[in-house]
XYZ file of C-alpha atoms in Angstrom:
237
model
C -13.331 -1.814 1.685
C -14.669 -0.007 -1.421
C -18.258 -1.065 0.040
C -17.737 0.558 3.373
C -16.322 3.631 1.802
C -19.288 3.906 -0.201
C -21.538 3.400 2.690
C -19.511 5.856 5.259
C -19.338 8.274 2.629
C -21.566 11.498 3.687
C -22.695 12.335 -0.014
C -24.382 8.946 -0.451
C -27.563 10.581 0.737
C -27.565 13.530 -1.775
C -26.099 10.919 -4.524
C -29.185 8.428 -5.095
C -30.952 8.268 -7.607
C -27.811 10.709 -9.705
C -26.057 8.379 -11.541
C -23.234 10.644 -12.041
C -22.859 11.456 -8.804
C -23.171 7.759 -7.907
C -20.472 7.242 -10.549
C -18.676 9.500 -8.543
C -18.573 7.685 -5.182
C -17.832 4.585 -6.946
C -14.552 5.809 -8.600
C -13.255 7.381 -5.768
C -14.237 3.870 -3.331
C -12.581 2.029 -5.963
C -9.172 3.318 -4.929
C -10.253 2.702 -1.022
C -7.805 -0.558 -0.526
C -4.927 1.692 -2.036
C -5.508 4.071 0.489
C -6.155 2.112 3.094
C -2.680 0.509 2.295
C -0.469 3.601 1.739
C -2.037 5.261 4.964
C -0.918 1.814 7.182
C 2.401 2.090 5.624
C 2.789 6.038 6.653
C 1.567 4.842 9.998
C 3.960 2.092 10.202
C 6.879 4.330 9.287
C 6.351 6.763 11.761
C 5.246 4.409 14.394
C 8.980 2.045 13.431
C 11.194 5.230 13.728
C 9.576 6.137 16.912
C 10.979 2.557 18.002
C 14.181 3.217 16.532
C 14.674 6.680 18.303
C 13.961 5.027 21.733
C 16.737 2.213 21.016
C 19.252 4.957 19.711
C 18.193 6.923 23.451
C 18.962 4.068 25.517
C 22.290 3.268 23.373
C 23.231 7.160 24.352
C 23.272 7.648 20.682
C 21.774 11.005 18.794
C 18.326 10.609 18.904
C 15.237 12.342 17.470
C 12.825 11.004 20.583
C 10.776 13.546 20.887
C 10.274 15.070 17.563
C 9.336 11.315 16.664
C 6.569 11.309 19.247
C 5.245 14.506 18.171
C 4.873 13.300 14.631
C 2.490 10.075 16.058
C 0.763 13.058 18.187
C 0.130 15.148 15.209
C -1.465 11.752 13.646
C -3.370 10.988 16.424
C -1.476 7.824 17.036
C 0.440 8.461 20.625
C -1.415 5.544 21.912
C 1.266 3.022 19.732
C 4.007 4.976 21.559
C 2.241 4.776 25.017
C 2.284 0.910 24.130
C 5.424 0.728 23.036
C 7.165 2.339 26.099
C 5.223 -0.185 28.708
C 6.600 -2.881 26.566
C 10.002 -1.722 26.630
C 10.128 -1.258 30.253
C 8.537 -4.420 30.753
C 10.717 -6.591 29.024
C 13.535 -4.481 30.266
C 15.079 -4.568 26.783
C 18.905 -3.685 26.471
C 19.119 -3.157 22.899
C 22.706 -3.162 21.025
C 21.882 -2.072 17.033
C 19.076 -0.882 15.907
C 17.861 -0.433 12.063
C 20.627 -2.711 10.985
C 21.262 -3.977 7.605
C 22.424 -6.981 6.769
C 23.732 -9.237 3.896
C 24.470 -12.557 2.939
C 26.643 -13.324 -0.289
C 26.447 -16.706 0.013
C 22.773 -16.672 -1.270
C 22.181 -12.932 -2.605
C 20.005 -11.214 -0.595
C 20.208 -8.410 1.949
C 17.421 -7.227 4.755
C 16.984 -4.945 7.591
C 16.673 -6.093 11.417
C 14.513 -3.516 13.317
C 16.521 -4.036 16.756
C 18.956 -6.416 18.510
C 18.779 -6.270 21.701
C 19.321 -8.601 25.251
C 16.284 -9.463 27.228
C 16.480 -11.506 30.281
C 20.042 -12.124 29.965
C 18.990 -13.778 26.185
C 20.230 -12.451 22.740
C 17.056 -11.498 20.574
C 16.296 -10.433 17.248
C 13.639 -8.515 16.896
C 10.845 -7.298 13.979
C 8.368 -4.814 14.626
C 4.719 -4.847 13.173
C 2.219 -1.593 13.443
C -0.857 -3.519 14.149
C -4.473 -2.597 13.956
C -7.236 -4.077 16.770
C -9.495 -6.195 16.577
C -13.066 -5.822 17.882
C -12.396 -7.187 21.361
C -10.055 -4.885 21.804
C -6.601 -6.783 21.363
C -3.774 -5.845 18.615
C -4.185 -8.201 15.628
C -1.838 -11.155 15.613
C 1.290 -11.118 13.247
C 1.412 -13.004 10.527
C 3.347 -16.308 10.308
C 5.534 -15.329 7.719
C 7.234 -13.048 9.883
C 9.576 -16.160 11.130
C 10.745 -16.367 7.405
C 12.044 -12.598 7.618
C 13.590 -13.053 11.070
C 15.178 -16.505 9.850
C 16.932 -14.884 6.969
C 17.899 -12.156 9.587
C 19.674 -15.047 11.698
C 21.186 -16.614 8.580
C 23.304 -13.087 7.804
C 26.662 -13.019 7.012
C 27.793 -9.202 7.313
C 26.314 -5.627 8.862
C 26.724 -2.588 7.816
C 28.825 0.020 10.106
C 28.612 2.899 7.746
C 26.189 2.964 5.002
C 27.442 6.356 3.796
C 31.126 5.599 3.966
C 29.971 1.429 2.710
C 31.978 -0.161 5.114
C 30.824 -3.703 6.371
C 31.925 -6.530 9.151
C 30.979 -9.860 9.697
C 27.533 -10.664 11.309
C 28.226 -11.065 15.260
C 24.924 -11.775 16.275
C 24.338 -15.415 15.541
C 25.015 -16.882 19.139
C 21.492 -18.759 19.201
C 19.193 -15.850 19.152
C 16.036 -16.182 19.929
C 13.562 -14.437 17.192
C 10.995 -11.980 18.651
C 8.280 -10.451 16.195
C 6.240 -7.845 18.275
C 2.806 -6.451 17.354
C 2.695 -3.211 18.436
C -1.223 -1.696 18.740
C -2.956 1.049 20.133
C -4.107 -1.025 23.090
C -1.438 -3.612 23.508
C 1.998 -5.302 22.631
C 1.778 -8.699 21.281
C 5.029 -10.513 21.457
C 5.891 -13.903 20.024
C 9.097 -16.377 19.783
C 9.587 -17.697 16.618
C 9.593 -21.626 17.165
C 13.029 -23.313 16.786
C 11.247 -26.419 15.501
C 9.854 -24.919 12.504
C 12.823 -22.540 11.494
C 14.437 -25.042 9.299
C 11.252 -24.867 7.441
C 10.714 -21.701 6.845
C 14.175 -20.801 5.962
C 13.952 -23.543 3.378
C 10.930 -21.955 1.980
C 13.099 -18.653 2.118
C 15.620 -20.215 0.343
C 13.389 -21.506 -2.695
C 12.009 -18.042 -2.964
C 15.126 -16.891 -3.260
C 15.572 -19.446 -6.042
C 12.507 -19.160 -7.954
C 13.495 -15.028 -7.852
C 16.799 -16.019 -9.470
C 15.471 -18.095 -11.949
C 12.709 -15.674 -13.139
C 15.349 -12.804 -13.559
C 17.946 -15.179 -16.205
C 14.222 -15.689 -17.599
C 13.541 -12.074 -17.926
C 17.123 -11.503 -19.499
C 17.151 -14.657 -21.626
C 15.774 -12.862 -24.634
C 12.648 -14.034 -26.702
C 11.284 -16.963 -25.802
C 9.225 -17.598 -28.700
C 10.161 -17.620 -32.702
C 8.171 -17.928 -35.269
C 8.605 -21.039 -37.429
C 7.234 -20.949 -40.976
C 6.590 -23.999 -43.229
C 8.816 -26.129 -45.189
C 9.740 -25.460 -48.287
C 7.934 -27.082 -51.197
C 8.886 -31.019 -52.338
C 11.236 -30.476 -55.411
C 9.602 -31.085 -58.489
């Protein structure tokens, strides 16, 4: 990434053969992975509460629908919303929460589901991904570790109702869902099952995580690990 900044950069021209200049260019590519990162996050946050508005619509909830599509407009990223809506009508998704967090006590962790919803008659829970596209053309494929997020999502114990007043009840989603993670691109939605056969894997591999995270925090509050041990003390004379 720093390379290609350096070499889309329109100063490069004016730059050789001035070191400082050069200097310059380098420095500011340096930070271009950063960038690149915080501006896919933006994009993703925008492009995730335009998906949440459209759930909240079709719940007959208060919605922001439109002021979230103007936002993706003003970014020059309508296209994911464009995508987004064929998808929804497609699948003819029903959904029943959106943005909900969750917690399980049992094992110490808590998450957020981006929507539950029906589809074809079948319970789903679903995780969105913003994803970029590829040279062909096609939204980039999610990443496999997206099954270990929606497996801890299936393993919750409680929801929240209220997060301002903090009042919970007990996880009523866990009638065999089926575990959706949906790339959403400028070009196309991508949408895969999570397979049954290798959820007990992955939620084992959760769980160790979970384990190892445990362990290093006691580590971290242990206190010094290390003391200083000085010699004996002389034979007696």
């Amino acid at each position: 990434m720093a390379a290609t900044a350096v070499v889309q950069d329109a100063r490069l021209g004016e730059s050789v053969g001035n070191s400082a200049k050069l200097k310059a260019l380098a420095r500011q590519a340096s930070n271009a992975a950063a960038e690149y990162r915080d501006l896919a996050a933006a994009r993703g946050d925008r492009v995730h509460q335009y998906c949440e508005q459209i759930a909240l619509r079709a719940m007959g909830k208060p919605h922001q629908a439109a002021q979230a599509r103007e936002a993706l407009i003003a970014n020059n990223e309508e296209a994911f919303a464009g995508r987004f809506d064929e998808w929804w009508e497609t699948y003819q998704v029903q959904p029943l929460a959106a943005e909900v967090t969750v917690w399980n006590s049992s094992i110490g962790y808590a998450g957020t589901l981006d929507l539950v919803a029906t589809i074809g008659g079948r319970l789903c829970l679903i995780d969105y991904k913003t994803r970029g596209t590829n040279r062909d053309g096609r939204v980039k494929p999610l990443d496999p570790k997206v099954v270990m997020q929606l497996a801890a999502g299936a393993k919750a114990e409680e929801m929240v109702i209220d997060p301002a007043a903090g009042t919970w009840e007990p996880w009523k989603y866990s009638q065999d869902p089926m575990l959706l993670g949906v790339a959403i691109g400028e070009t196309e939605v991508q949408t895969v099952m999570a397979n049954p056969e290798v959820l007990p894997a992955y939620w084992s591999k959760f769980w160790s995580l979970r384990q190892v995270w445990g362990a290093t925090q006691k580590v971290g509050d242990a206190g010094m690990p290390l003391r200083e041990v000085g010699p004996p003390p002389p034979p007696a004379a």
